[in-house]
PDB file of C-alpha atoms in Angstrom:
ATOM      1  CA  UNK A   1     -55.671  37.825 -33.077  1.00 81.00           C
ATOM      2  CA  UNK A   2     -52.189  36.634 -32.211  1.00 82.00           C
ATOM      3  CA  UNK A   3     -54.051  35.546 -28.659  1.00 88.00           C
ATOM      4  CA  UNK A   4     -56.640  33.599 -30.123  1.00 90.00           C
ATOM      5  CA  UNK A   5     -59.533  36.463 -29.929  1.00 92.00           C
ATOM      6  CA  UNK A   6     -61.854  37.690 -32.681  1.00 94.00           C
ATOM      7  CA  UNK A   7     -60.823  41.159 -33.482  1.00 95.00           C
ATOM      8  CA  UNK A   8     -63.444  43.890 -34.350  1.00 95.00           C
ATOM      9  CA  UNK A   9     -61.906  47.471 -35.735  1.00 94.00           C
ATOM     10  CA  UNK A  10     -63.979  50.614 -36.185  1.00 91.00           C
ATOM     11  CA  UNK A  11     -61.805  53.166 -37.968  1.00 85.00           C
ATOM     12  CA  UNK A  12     -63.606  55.187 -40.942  1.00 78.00           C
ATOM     13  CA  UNK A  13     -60.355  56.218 -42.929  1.00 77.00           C
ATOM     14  CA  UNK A  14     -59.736  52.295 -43.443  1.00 78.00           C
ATOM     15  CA  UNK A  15     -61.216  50.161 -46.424  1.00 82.00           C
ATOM     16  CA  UNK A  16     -60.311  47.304 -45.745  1.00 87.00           C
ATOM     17  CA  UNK A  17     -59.321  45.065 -42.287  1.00 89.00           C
ATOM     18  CA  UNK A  18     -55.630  45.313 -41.433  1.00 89.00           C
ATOM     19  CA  UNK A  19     -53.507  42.192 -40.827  1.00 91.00           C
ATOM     20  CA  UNK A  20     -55.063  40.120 -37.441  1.00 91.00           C
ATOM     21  CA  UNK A  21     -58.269  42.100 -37.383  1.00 93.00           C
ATOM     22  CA  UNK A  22     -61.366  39.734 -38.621  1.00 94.00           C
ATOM     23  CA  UNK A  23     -63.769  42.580 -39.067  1.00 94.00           C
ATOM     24  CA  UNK A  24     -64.214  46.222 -40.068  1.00 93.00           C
ATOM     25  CA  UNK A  25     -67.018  48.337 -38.716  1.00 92.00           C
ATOM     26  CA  UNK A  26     -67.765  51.722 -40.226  1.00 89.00           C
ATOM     27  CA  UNK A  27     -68.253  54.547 -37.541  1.00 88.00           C
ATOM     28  CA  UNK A  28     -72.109  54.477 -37.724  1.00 90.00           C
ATOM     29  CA  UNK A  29     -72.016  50.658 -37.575  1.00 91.00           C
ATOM     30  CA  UNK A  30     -69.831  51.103 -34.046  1.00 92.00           C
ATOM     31  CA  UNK A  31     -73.410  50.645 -31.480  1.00 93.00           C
ATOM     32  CA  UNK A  32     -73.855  47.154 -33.488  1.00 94.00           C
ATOM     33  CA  UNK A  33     -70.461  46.335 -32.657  1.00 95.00           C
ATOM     34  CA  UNK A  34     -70.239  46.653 -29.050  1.00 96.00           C
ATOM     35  CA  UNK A  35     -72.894  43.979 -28.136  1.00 97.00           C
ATOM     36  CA  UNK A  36     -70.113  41.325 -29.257  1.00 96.00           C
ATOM     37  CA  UNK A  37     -67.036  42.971 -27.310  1.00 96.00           C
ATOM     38  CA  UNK A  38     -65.509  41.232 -24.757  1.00 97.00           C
ATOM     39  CA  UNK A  39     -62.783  44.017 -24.657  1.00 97.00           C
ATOM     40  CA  UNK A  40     -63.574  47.402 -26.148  1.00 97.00           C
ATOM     41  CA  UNK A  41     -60.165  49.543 -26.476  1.00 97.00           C
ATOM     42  CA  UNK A  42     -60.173  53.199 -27.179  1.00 96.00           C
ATOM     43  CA  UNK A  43     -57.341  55.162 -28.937  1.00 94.00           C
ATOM     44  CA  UNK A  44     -59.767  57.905 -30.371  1.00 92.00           C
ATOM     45  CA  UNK A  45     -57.938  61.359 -30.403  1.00 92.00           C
ATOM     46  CA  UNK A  46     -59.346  64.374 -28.734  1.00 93.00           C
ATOM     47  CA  UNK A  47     -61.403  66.494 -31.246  1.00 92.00           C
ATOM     48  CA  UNK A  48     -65.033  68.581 -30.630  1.00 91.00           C
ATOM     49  CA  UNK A  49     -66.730  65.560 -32.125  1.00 90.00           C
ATOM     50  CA  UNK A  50     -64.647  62.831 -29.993  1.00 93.00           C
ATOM     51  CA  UNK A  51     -64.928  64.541 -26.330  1.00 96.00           C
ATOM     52  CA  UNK A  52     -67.434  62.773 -24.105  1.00 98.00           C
ATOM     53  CA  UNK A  53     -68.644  60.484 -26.450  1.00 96.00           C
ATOM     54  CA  UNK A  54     -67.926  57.337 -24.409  1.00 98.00           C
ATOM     55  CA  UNK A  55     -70.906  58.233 -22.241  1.00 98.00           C
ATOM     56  CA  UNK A  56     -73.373  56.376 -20.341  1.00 98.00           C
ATOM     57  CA  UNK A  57     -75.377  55.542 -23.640  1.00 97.00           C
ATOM     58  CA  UNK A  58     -72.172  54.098 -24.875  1.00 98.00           C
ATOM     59  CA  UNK A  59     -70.905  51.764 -22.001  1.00 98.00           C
ATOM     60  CA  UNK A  60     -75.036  50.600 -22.237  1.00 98.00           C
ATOM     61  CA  UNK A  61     -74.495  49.438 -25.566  1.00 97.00           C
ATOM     62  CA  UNK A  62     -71.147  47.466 -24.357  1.00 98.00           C
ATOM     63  CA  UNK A  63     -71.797  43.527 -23.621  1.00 97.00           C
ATOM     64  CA  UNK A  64     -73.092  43.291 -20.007  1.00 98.00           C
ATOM     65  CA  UNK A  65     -69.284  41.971 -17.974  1.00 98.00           C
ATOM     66  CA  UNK A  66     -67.325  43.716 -20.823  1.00 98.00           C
ATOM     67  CA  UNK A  67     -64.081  45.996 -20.155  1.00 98.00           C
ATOM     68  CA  UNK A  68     -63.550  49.117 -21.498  1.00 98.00           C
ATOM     69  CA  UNK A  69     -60.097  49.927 -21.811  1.00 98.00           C
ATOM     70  CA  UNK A  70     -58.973  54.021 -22.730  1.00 98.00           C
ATOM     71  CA  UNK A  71     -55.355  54.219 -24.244  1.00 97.00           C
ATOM     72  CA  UNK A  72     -56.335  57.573 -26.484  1.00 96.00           C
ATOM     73  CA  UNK A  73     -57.616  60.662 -25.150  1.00 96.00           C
ATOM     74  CA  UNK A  74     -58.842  61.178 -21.581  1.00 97.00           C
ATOM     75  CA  UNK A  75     -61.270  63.954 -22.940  1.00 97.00           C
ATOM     76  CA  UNK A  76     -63.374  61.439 -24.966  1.00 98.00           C
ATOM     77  CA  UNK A  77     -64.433  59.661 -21.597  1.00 98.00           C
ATOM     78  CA  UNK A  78     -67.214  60.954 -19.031  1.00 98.00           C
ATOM     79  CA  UNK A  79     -66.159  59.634 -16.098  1.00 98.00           C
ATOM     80  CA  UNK A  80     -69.106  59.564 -14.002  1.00 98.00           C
ATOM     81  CA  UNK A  81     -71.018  57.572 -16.485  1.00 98.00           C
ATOM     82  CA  UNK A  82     -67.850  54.746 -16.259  1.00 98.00           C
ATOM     83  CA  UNK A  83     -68.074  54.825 -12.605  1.00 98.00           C
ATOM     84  CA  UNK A  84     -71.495  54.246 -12.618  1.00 98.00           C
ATOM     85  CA  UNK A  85     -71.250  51.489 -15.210  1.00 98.00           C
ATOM     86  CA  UNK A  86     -68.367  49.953 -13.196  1.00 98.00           C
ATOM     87  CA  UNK A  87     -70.738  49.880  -9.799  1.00 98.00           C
ATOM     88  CA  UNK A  88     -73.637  48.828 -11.548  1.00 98.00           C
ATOM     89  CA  UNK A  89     -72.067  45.569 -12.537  1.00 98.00           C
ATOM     90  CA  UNK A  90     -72.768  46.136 -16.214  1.00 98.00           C
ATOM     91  CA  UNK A  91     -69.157  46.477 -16.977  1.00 98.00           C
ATOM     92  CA  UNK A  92     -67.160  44.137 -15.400  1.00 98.00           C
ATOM     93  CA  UNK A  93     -63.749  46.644 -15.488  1.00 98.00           C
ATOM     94  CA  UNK A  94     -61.751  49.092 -17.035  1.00 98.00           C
ATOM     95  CA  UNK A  95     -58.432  50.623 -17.629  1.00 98.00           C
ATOM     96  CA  UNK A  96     -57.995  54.020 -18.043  1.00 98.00           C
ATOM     97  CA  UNK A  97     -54.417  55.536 -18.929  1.00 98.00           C
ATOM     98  CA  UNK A  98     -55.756  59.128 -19.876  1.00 97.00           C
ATOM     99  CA  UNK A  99     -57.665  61.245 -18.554  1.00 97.00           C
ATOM    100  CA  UNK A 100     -59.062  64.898 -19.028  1.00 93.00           C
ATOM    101  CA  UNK A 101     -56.823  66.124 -15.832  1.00 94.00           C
ATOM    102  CA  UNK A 102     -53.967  64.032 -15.055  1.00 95.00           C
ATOM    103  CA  UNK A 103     -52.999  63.185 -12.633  1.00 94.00           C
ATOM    104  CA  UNK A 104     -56.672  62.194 -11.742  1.00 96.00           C
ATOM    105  CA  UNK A 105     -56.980  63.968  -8.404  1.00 96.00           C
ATOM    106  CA  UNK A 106     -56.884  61.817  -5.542  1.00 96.00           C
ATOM    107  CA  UNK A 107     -60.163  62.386  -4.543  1.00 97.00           C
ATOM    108  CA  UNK A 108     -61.730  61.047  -7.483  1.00 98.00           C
ATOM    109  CA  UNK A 109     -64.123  57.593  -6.800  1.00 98.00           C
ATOM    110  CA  UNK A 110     -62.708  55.733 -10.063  1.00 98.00           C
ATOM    111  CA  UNK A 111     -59.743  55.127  -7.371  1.00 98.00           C
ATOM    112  CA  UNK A 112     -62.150  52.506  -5.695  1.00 98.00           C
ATOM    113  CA  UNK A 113     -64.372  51.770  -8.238  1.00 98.00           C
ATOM    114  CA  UNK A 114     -64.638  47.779  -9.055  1.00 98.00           C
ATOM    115  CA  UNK A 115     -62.088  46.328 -11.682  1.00 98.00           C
ATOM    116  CA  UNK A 116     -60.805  49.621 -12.146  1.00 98.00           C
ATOM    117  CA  UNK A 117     -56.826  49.794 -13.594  1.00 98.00           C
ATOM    118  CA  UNK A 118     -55.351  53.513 -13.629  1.00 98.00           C
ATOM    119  CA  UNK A 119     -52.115  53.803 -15.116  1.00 97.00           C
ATOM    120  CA  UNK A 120     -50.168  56.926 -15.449  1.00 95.00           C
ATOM    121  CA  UNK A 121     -50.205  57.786 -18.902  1.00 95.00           C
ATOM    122  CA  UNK A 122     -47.329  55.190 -20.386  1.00 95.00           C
ATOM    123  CA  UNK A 123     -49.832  53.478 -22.923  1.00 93.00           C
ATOM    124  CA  UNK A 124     -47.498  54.804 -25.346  1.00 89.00           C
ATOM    125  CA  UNK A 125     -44.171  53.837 -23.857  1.00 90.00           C
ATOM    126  CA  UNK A 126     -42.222  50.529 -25.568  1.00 90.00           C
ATOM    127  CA  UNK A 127     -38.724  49.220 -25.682  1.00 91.00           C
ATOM    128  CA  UNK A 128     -38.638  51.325 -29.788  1.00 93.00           C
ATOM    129  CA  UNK A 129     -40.807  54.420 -29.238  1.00 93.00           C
ATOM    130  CA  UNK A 130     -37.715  56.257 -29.972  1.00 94.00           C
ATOM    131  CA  UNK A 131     -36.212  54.687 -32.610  1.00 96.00           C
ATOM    132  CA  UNK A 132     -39.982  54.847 -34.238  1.00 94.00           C
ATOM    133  CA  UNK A 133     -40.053  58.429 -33.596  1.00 95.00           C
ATOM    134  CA  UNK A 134     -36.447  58.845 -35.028  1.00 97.00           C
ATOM    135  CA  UNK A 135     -37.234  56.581 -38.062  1.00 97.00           C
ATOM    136  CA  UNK A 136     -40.358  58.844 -39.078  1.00 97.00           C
ATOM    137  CA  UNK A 137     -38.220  62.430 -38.767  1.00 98.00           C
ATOM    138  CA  UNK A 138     -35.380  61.263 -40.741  1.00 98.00           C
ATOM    139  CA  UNK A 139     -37.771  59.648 -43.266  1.00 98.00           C
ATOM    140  CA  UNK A 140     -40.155  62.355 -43.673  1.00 98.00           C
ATOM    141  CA  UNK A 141     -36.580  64.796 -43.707  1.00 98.00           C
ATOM    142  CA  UNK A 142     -36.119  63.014 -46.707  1.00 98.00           C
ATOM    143  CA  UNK A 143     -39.066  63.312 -48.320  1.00 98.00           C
ATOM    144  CA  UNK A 144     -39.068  67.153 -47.404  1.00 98.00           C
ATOM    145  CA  UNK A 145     -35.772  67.266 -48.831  1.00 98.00           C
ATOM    146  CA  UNK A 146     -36.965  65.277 -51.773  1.00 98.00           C
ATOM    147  CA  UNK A 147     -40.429  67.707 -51.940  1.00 98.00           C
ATOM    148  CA  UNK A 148     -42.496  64.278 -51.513  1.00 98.00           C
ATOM    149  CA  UNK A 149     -45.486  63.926 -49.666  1.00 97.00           C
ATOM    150  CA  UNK A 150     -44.614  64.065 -45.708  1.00 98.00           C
ATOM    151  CA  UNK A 151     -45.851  61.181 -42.990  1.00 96.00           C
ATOM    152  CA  UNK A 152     -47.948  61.867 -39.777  1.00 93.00           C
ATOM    153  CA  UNK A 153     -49.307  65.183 -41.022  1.00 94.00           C
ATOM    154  CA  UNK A 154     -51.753  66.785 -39.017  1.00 90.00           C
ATOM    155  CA  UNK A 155     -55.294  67.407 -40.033  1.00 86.00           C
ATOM    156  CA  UNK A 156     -55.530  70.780 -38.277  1.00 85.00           C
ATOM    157  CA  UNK A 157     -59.438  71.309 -39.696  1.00 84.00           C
ATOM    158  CA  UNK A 158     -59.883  67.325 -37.641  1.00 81.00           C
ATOM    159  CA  UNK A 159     -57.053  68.200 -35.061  1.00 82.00           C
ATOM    160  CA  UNK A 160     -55.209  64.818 -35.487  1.00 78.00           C
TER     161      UNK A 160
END
């Protein structure tokens, strides 16, 4: 939003739209969604019910000249089905930072495909990922200490 765009967020734990995003979408209301994407950006985790579902039924609900843009789990993407959306001309690019076997082996035609942007896995990185990270294990210390509920904790039955 701070650039100007229209921002569209599909995220089923959240009720109601975060600061800067103009629109929530419920999971099942994610294929109606897509049409209107310029940019669609990923940051799904890896769980049974997340891997491969950015498929070629996916990118052909995407706008035709849309980019798809991967920052979460490399597992949740079926690369064959991007590189054939990327040299069909229905996407018009995509950035990938993950992927199911990193490095992605040389070998691999995403290297060539058109408007394609591998990075090596520093979506994450920032001038206060550590102090974040500190901030959250001395806070949640705390609350341990203090037997109050804990942040980040892990869903092992969703794996996130």
């Amino acid at each position: 939003a701070a650039f100007g765009m229209r921002v569209i967020a599909v995220d089923p734990r959240v009720v109601s739209p975060p600061p800067g995003v103009a629109e929530l979408v419920r999971a099942d209301g994610l294929n109606d969604a897509l049409p209107r994407g310029d940019f669609v950006i990923v940051t799904v985790p890896e769980t049974p019910a997340t891997r491969g579902m950015f498929d070629a039924a996916f990118f052909a609900h995407m706008k035709r000249g849309a980019v798809f843009i991967n920052i979460g789990r490399g597992a949740t993407v079926k690369l064959a089905d991007l590189d054939a959306a990327l040299r069909s001309g229905h996407l018009a690019g995509a950035g990938l930072d993950v992927f199911e076997r990193e490095p992605l082996p040389t070998d691999h035609p995403l290297w060539d495909a058109p408007g394609m942007l591998i990075t090596p896995h520093v979506a994450a990185a920032g001038p206060y990922l550590d102090e974040r990270r500190a901030e959250v294990f001395i806070d949640n210390c705390r609350r341990f200490h203090d037997g109050g509920p804990l942040r980040n904790v892990v869903d092992k039955a969703n794996w996130f």
